Amino acid sequence: MSRDIQYSIVVPVYNEELVIQETYQRLKEVMDRTKENYELLFVNDGSRDRSVEILREHSLIDPTVKVIDFSRNFGHQIAITAGMDYAQGNAIVVIDADLQDPPELILDMIEKWKEGYNVVYAVRTKRKGETFFKKQTAAMFYRLLRSMTDIDIPIDTGDFRLLDRKVCDEMKKLKEKNPFVRGLVSWVGFKQTAVEYERDERLAGETKYPLKKMLKLSMDGITTFSHKPLKLASFAGILMSGAGFLYMLIVLYMKLFTDSTITGWSSLIVIQLLFSGIVLLMLGMIGEYIGRIYDEAKDRPLYIVQKSYGLENRKLYRDHRMQ
Ligand code: UDP
Ligand code: MG
């Protein structure tokens, strides 16, 4: 495969018709400044608006624009994965389509890359224009994840980052069905460094990450990198049976050696609810793992590409994900 493309910019796109034009222009401006070859690889993740038409028009006049069009919405993480599968550059940059990640920062990343770093990730020092709830839950999540895993997953870091070709090739070997890309990059290792930035507001449109998708992402992060929730079940079990045993002794003593009868419907119902709650929670947690094992066992392709633009003259990259 030829490697004459220096930089691949991977942009996942889901219903971004309001911003995609501006994003294209900003990226173009920044990348032209490098004076090196690059490609802008947009992955259309099943948008239901005009995003893909706009991108297609660009690809017709601008040979640096390439578009992969999914057959439906597969999700942000999978869109990024597909972008990495198809990217041909010596360095690959993943960036959101909504200009919350400033394209100008790519130049700083490239500088670090040229200094010899294999991964340059962008750490958010501030997040603007996002709800208090989102900021708080995100901050909590990154810290929780970090405390649960042995892998050094940087805090407050999204998927905005530069990967060296070597790292990207290693990432391609991972066959996870519920990928948590930012964690996997840490898992792969190599020489990593950070650049800091303030996260802007979304240029236009709404977030494409509703609570449901955020929860899915955090569960993916935790389950792929940690068994701690499962261990928590045995820990809670030991604790609960210990407490139960002690209480049994007290009850027996009162029954056999005292006259006091034990009253308390309310305490019974509270204990009942509390404990069945814990048990169901643990079952659910186990279910999360089993569901993911099931996804792996089925081994379906990770995504389906229905069309591509700007990639016609190129033998499409194929790997285990796309057999
Ligand atoms: N995105 C995607 N598929 C999805 C959801 C989001 O490709 O199912 C893209 C979206 O177009 C954007 C990026 O992922 O380029 C991040 O999404 P968003 O900006 O909505 O997330 P937020 O910044 O609010 O966390
Ligand atoms: Mg965004």
GROMACS .gro file of C-alpha atoms and ligand atoms in nm:
model
  349
    1MET     CA    1   0.000   0.000   0.000
    2SER     CA    2   0.138   0.338  -0.088
    3ARG     CA    3   0.220   0.567   0.199
    4ASP     CA    4   0.248   0.894   0.016
    5ILE     CA    5  -0.023   1.049   0.225
    6GLN     CA    6   0.132   1.212   0.529
    7TYR     CA    7  -0.181   1.292   0.733
    8SER     CA    8  -0.525   1.136   0.754
    9ILE     CA    9  -0.791   1.336   0.933
   10VAL     CA   10  -1.072   1.107   1.044
   11VAL     CA   11  -1.404   1.280   1.109
   12PRO     CA   12  -1.708   1.086   1.234
   13VAL     CA   13  -2.028   1.250   1.113
   14TYR     CA   14  -2.380   1.195   1.239
   15ASN     CA   15  -2.646   1.446   1.135
   16GLU     CA   16  -2.404   1.736   1.111
   17GLU     CA   17  -2.542   1.919   0.805
   18LEU     CA   18  -2.536   2.248   0.995
   19VAL     CA   19  -2.164   2.240   1.067
   20ILE     CA   20  -2.001   2.013   0.815
   21GLN     CA   21  -1.933   2.286   0.558
   22GLU     CA   22  -1.754   2.502   0.811
   23THR     CA   23  -1.566   2.204   0.950
   24TYR     CA   24  -1.443   2.114   0.604
   25GLN     CA   25  -1.318   2.467   0.546
   26ARG     CA   26  -1.143   2.500   0.881
   27LEU     CA   27  -0.974   2.162   0.840
   28LYS     CA   28  -0.868   2.252   0.488
   29GLU     CA   29  -0.721   2.581   0.602
   30VAL     CA   30  -0.524   2.420   0.882
   31MET     CA   31  -0.401   2.125   0.680
   32ASP     CA   32  -0.292   2.343   0.387
   33ARG     CA   33  -0.058   2.515   0.627
   34THR     CA   34   0.138   2.192   0.675
   35LYS     CA   35   0.242   2.196   0.307
   36GLU     CA   36   0.225   1.819   0.308
   37ASN     CA   37  -0.014   1.565   0.159
   38TYR     CA   38  -0.324   1.485   0.354
   39GLU     CA   39  -0.666   1.329   0.324
   40LEU     CA   40  -0.989   1.428   0.497
   41LEU     CA   41  -1.167   1.105   0.567
   42PHE     CA   42  -1.528   1.157   0.669
   43VAL     CA   43  -1.718   0.863   0.807
   44ASN     CA   44  -2.090   0.915   0.769
   45ASP     CA   45  -2.246   0.721   1.053
   46GLY     CA   46  -2.592   0.678   0.903
   47SER     CA   47  -2.692   1.045   0.906
   48ARG     CA   48  -3.052   1.108   0.818
   49ASP     CA   49  -2.993   1.466   0.703
   50ARG     CA   50  -2.799   1.612   0.410
   51SER     CA   51  -2.452   1.554   0.559
   52VAL     CA   52  -2.355   1.285   0.313
   53GLU     CA   53  -2.474   1.481   0.008
   54ILE     CA   54  -2.269   1.780   0.115
   55LEU     CA   55  -1.964   1.560   0.167
   56ARG     CA   56  -2.017   1.382  -0.164
   57GLU     CA   57  -2.022   1.714  -0.350
   58HIS     CA   58  -1.692   1.808  -0.188
   59SER     CA   59  -1.538   1.475  -0.279
   60LEU     CA   60  -1.622   1.537  -0.644
   61ILE     CA   61  -1.418   1.854  -0.665
   62ASP     CA   62  -1.161   1.803  -0.394
   63PRO     CA   63  -0.950   1.486  -0.421
   64THR     CA   64  -0.839   1.512  -0.059
   65VAL     CA   65  -1.196   1.446   0.055
   66LYS     CA   66  -1.293   1.085   0.107
   67VAL     CA   67  -1.621   0.961   0.241
   68ILE     CA   68  -1.721   0.630   0.389
   69ASP     CA   69  -2.095   0.593   0.411
   70PHE     CA   70  -2.229   0.345   0.667
   71SER     CA   71  -2.550   0.156   0.597
   72ARG     CA   72  -2.695   0.280   0.926
   73ASN     CA   73  -2.595   0.444   1.254
   74PHE     CA   74  -2.332   0.223   1.414
   75GLY     CA   75  -2.211   0.471   1.673
   76HIS     CA   76  -1.930   0.718   1.720
   77GLN     CA   77  -1.666   0.471   1.838
   78ILE     CA   78  -1.727   0.239   1.546
   79ALA     CA   79  -1.716   0.530   1.301
   80ILE     CA   80  -1.373   0.621   1.435
   81THR     CA   81  -1.262   0.259   1.408
   82ALA     CA   82  -1.369   0.248   1.045
   83GLY     CA   83  -1.182   0.571   0.981
   84MET     CA   84  -0.866   0.416   1.121
   85ASP     CA   85  -0.919   0.107   0.906
   86TYR     CA   86  -0.929   0.311   0.587
   87ALA     CA   87  -0.683   0.586   0.672
   88GLN     CA   88  -0.359   0.576   0.476
   89GLY     CA   89  -0.158   0.854   0.633
   90ASN     CA   90   0.163   0.823   0.829
   91ALA     CA   91  -0.017   1.005   1.108
   92ILE     CA   92  -0.388   0.977   1.177
   93VAL     CA   93  -0.585   1.246   1.357
   94VAL     CA   94  -0.933   1.181   1.492
   95ILE     CA   95  -1.148   1.492   1.537
   96ASP     CA   96  -1.517   1.559   1.599
   97ALA     CA   97  -1.724   1.712   1.322
   98ASP     CA   98  -1.880   1.985   1.535
   99LEU     CA   99  -1.568   2.202   1.580
  100GLN     CA  100  -1.570   2.153   1.955
  101ASP     CA  101  -1.217   2.033   1.900
  102PRO     CA  102  -1.024   2.321   1.742
  103PRO     CA  103  -0.858   2.203   1.417
  104GLU     CA  104  -0.570   2.445   1.479
  105LEU     CA  105  -0.453   2.218   1.759
  106ILE     CA  106  -0.370   1.955   1.497
  107LEU     CA  107  -0.060   2.160   1.411
  108ASP     CA  108   0.061   2.134   1.771
  109MET     CA  109  -0.005   1.762   1.762
  110ILE     CA  110   0.195   1.727   1.444
  111GLU     CA  111   0.482   1.914   1.602
  112LYS     CA  112   0.488   1.668   1.894
  113TRP     CA  113   0.464   1.379   1.651
  114LYS     CA  114   0.766   1.509   1.466
  115GLU     CA  115   0.950   1.526   1.797
  116GLY     CA  116   0.904   1.151   1.812
  117TYR     CA  117   0.584   1.086   2.006
  118ASN     CA  118   0.359   0.812   1.873
  119VAL     CA  119   0.035   0.929   2.030
  120VAL     CA  120  -0.059   1.288   2.102
  121TYR     CA  121  -0.388   1.324   2.285
  122ALA     CA  122  -0.574   1.642   2.363
  123VAL     CA  123  -0.667   1.709   2.724
  124ARG     CA  124  -0.962   1.937   2.790
  125THR     CA  125  -0.877   2.196   3.049
  126LYS     CA  126  -1.219   2.356   3.014
  127ARG     CA  127  -1.543   2.257   2.851
  128LYS     CA  128  -1.762   2.536   2.727
  129GLY     CA  129  -2.127   2.531   2.635
  130GLU     CA  130  -2.200   2.193   2.785
  131THR     CA  131  -2.450   2.131   3.060
  132PHE     CA  132  -2.345   2.115   3.423
  133PHE     CA  133  -2.478   1.760   3.429
  134LYS     CA  134  -2.266   1.652   3.133
  135LYS     CA  135  -1.949   1.808   3.269
  136GLN     CA  136  -1.999   1.658   3.614
  137THR     CA  137  -2.087   1.310   3.495
  138ALA     CA  138  -1.799   1.312   3.247
  139ALA     CA  139  -1.553   1.422   3.513
  140MET     CA  140  -1.681   1.153   3.749
  141PHE     CA  141  -1.667   0.888   3.482
  142TYR     CA  142  -1.304   0.950   3.387
  143ARG     CA  143  -1.200   0.932   3.750
  144LEU     CA  144  -1.405   0.621   3.820
  145LEU     CA  145  -1.265   0.448   3.515
  146ARG     CA  146  -0.914   0.537   3.613
  147SER     CA  147  -0.959   0.401   3.963
  148MET     CA  148  -1.097   0.077   3.826
  149THR     CA  149  -0.833  -0.010   3.571
  150ASP     CA  150  -0.464  -0.078   3.573
  151ILE     CA  151  -0.419   0.094   3.240
  152ASP     CA  152  -0.317   0.455   3.238
  153ILE     CA  153  -0.620   0.612   3.071
  154PRO     CA  154  -0.573   0.989   3.077
  155ILE     CA  155  -0.838   1.196   3.252
  156ASP     CA  156  -1.061   1.445   3.063
  157THR     CA  157  -0.951   1.321   2.726
  158GLY     CA  158  -1.185   1.244   2.440
  159ASP     CA  159  -1.104   1.091   2.107
  160PHE     CA  160  -0.937   1.402   1.967
  161ARG     CA  161  -0.583   1.276   1.916
  162LEU     CA  162  -0.306   1.197   1.673
  163LEU     CA  163  -0.187   0.841   1.619
  164ASP     CA  164   0.126   0.732   1.446
  165ARG     CA  165   0.088   0.476   1.166
  166LYS     CA  166   0.247   0.212   1.392
  167VAL     CA  167  -0.014   0.268   1.662
  168CYS     CA  168  -0.296   0.269   1.411
  169ASP     CA  169  -0.178  -0.065   1.270
  170GLU     CA  170  -0.177  -0.215   1.619
  171MET     CA  171  -0.525  -0.075   1.684
  172LYS     CA  172  -0.647  -0.248   1.370
  173LYS     CA  173  -0.554  -0.583   1.517
  174LEU     CA  174  -0.793  -0.536   1.807
  175LYS     CA  175  -1.121  -0.692   1.718
  176GLU     CA  176  -1.346  -0.556   1.989
  177LYS     CA  177  -1.715  -0.543   1.908
  178ASN     CA  178  -1.786  -0.266   2.159
  179PRO     CA  179  -1.475  -0.059   2.118
  180PHE     CA  180  -1.379   0.213   2.364
  181VAL     CA  181  -1.121   0.375   2.143
  182ARG     CA  182  -0.963   0.620   2.386
  183GLY     CA  183  -0.895   0.335   2.629
  184LEU     CA  184  -0.764   0.102   2.363
  185VAL     CA  185  -0.512   0.362   2.252
  186SER     CA  186  -0.376   0.370   2.606
  187TRP     CA  187  -0.375  -0.006   2.615
  188VAL     CA  188  -0.166  -0.024   2.300
  189GLY     CA  189   0.103   0.184   2.467
  190PHE     CA  190   0.394   0.348   2.277
  191LYS     CA  191   0.529   0.692   2.349
  192GLN     CA  192   0.235   0.912   2.440
  193THR     CA  193   0.205   1.277   2.527
  194ALA     CA  194  -0.063   1.541   2.577
  195VAL     CA  195  -0.149   1.884   2.448
  196GLU     CA  196  -0.399   2.095   2.637
  197TYR     CA  197  -0.693   2.290   2.501
  198GLU     CA  198  -1.018   2.451   2.596
  199ARG     CA  199  -1.313   2.276   2.449
  200ASP     CA  200  -1.537   2.514   2.259
  201GLU     CA  201  -1.908   2.509   2.223
  202ARG     CA  202  -2.058   2.305   1.948
  203LEU     CA  203  -2.076   2.531   1.641
  204ALA     CA  204  -2.438   2.447   1.568
  205GLY     CA  205  -2.688   2.169   1.617
  206GLU     CA  206  -2.746   1.947   1.915
  207THR     CA  207  -2.525   1.693   2.084
  208LYS     CA  208  -2.545   1.352   1.922
  209TYR     CA  209  -2.462   1.193   2.253
  210PRO     CA  210  -2.784   1.163   2.450
  211LEU     CA  211  -2.771   1.011   2.798
  212LYS     CA  212  -2.835   0.663   2.659
  213LYS     CA  213  -2.528   0.673   2.435
  214MET     CA  214  -2.320   0.821   2.715
  215LEU     CA  215  -2.419   0.535   2.945
  216LYS     CA  216  -2.336   0.281   2.676
  217LEU     CA  217  -1.994   0.441   2.626
  218SER     CA  218  -1.917   0.440   2.997
  219MET     CA  219  -2.027   0.078   3.036
  220ASP     CA  220  -1.806  -0.014   2.740
  221GLY     CA  221  -1.516   0.168   2.899
  222ILE     CA  222  -1.557  -0.003   3.232
  223THR     CA  223  -1.636  -0.353   3.110
  224THR     CA  224  -1.356  -0.370   2.852
  225PHE     CA  225  -1.094  -0.260   3.097
  226SER     CA  226  -1.197  -0.389   3.435
  227HIS     CA  227  -1.338  -0.690   3.614
  228LYS     CA  228  -1.382  -0.493   3.931
  229PRO     CA  229  -1.763  -0.469   3.913
  230LEU     CA  230  -1.774  -0.849   3.913
  231LYS     CA  231  -1.544  -0.869   4.211
  232LEU     CA  232  -1.768  -0.616   4.378
  233ALA     CA  233  -2.045  -0.875   4.364
  234SER     CA  234  -1.848  -1.129   4.563
  235PHE     CA  235  -1.734  -0.859   4.802
  236ALA     CA  236  -2.091  -0.742   4.861
  237GLY     CA  237  -2.197  -1.105   4.897
  238ILE     CA  238  -1.942  -1.175   5.169
  239LEU     CA  239  -2.035  -0.856   5.350
  240MET     CA  240  -2.405  -0.930   5.333
  241SER     CA  241  -2.380  -1.291   5.449
  242GLY     CA  242  -2.149  -1.183   5.731
  243ALA     CA  243  -2.401  -0.927   5.849
  244GLY     CA  244  -2.682  -1.180   5.805
  245PHE     CA  245  -2.500  -1.438   6.016
  246LEU     CA  246  -2.438  -1.194   6.300
  247TYR     CA  247  -2.798  -1.084   6.298
  248MET     CA  248  -2.910  -1.447   6.303
  249LEU     CA  249  -2.715  -1.499   6.624
  250ILE     CA  250  -2.884  -1.200   6.782
  251VAL     CA  251  -3.228  -1.319   6.674
  252LEU     CA  252  -3.165  -1.671   6.803
  253TYR     CA  253  -3.042  -1.538   7.133
  254MET     CA  254  -3.348  -1.320   7.176
  255LYS     CA  255  -3.579  -1.605   7.081
  256LEU     CA  256  -3.425  -1.861   7.315
  257PHE     CA  257  -3.314  -1.660   7.613
  258THR     CA  258  -3.541  -1.355   7.635
  259ASP     CA  259  -3.913  -1.291   7.637
  260SER     CA  260  -3.908  -1.011   7.389
  261THR     CA  261  -4.070  -1.093   7.055
  262ILE     CA  262  -3.928  -0.935   6.751
  263THR     CA  263  -4.157  -0.681   6.593
  264GLY     CA  264  -4.101  -0.491   6.277
  265TRP     CA  265  -4.269  -0.536   5.946
  266SER     CA  266  -4.107  -0.213   5.832
  267SER     CA  267  -3.754  -0.327   5.900
  268LEU     CA  268  -3.822  -0.652   5.715
  269ILE     CA  269  -3.953  -0.478   5.409
  270VAL     CA  270  -3.663  -0.234   5.407
  271ILE     CA  271  -3.409  -0.514   5.426
  272GLN     CA  272  -3.598  -0.709   5.161
  273LEU     CA  273  -3.605  -0.417   4.917
  274LEU     CA  274  -3.248  -0.316   4.984
  275PHE     CA  275  -3.108  -0.661   4.938
  276SER     CA  276  -3.307  -0.759   4.634
  277GLY     CA  277  -3.201  -0.426   4.487
  278ILE     CA  278  -2.836  -0.513   4.540
  279VAL     CA  279  -2.887  -0.861   4.400
  280LEU     CA  280  -3.061  -0.734   4.087
  281LEU     CA  281  -2.793  -0.471   4.040
  282MET     CA  282  -2.525  -0.737   4.053
  283LEU     CA  283  -2.719  -0.956   3.813
  284GLY     CA  284  -2.745  -0.661   3.577
  285MET     CA  285  -2.373  -0.604   3.603
  286ILE     CA  286  -2.306  -0.968   3.518
  287GLY     CA  287  -2.553  -0.927   3.230
  288GLU     CA  288  -2.348  -0.639   3.092
  289TYR     CA  289  -2.046  -0.867   3.068
  290ILE     CA  290  -2.241  -1.160   2.928
  291GLY     CA  291  -2.399  -0.937   2.662
  292ARG     CA  292  -2.056  -0.829   2.550
  293ILE     CA  293  -1.928  -1.186   2.547
  294TYR     CA  294  -2.230  -1.271   2.331
  295ASP     CA  295  -2.143  -0.987   2.091
  296GLU     CA  296  -1.791  -1.123   2.060
  297ALA     CA  297  -1.916  -1.478   2.008
  298LYS     CA  298  -2.151  -1.380   1.725
  299ASP     CA  299  -1.857  -1.213   1.557
  300ARG     CA  300  -2.064  -0.997   1.325
  301PRO     CA  301  -1.885  -0.739   1.115
  302LEU     CA  302  -1.829  -0.422   1.312
  303TYR     CA  303  -1.987  -0.200   1.047
  304ILE     CA  304  -2.127  -0.209   0.696
  305VAL     CA  305  -2.012   0.038   0.432
  306GLN     CA  306  -2.281   0.095   0.172
  307LYS     CA  307  -2.090   0.343  -0.039
  308SER     CA  308  -1.767   0.532  -0.049
  309TYR     CA  309  -1.661   0.844  -0.234
  310GLY     CA  310  -1.312   0.945  -0.331
  311LEU     CA  311  -1.181   0.598  -0.261
  312GLU     CA  312  -1.272   0.449  -0.599
  313ASN     CA  313  -0.923   0.432  -0.740
  314ARG     CA  314  -0.790   0.269  -0.435
  315LYS     CA  315  -0.807  -0.093  -0.348
  316LEU     CA  316  -1.019  -0.078  -0.038
  317TYR     CA  317  -0.841  -0.180   0.273
  318ARG     CA  318  -0.981  -0.503   0.404
  319ASP     CA  319  -0.914  -0.678   0.726
  320HIS     CA  320  -1.080  -0.919   0.962
  321ARG     CA  321  -1.351  -0.666   1.039
  322MET     CA  322  -1.472  -0.654   0.683
  323GLN     CA  323  -1.450  -1.006   0.553
  324UDP     N1  324  -2.124   1.089   1.621
  324UDP     C1  325  -2.128   0.977   1.539
  324UDP     N2  326  -2.221   0.880   1.565
  324UDP     C2  327  -2.308   0.889   1.670
  324UDP     C3  328  -2.298   1.003   1.755
  324UDP     C4  329  -2.204   1.100   1.729
  324UDP     O1  330  -2.052   0.965   1.443
  324UDP     O2  331  -2.390   0.799   1.686
  324UDP     C5  332  -2.022   1.194   1.592
  324UDP     C6  333  -2.074   1.335   1.584
  324UDP     O3  334  -2.117   1.368   1.454
  324UDP     C7  335  -1.954   1.417   1.625
  324UDP     C8  336  -1.884   1.326   1.726
  324UDP     O4  337  -1.934   1.194   1.700
  324UDP     O5  338  -1.865   1.438   1.517
  324UDP     C9  339  -1.910   1.364   1.869
  324UDP     O6  340  -2.048   1.379   1.893
  324UDP     P1  341  -2.109   1.501   1.972
  324UDP     O7  342  -2.036   1.625   1.936
  324UDP     O8  343  -2.256   1.505   1.950
  324UDP     O9  344  -2.078   1.460   2.122
  324UDP     P2  345  -2.045   1.560   2.241
  324UDP    O10  346  -1.937   1.651   2.195
  324UDP    O11  347  -2.172   1.632   2.269
  324UDP    O12  348  -2.004   1.469   2.352
  325MG      MG  349  -1.946   1.762   2.032
   0.00000   0.00000   0.00000
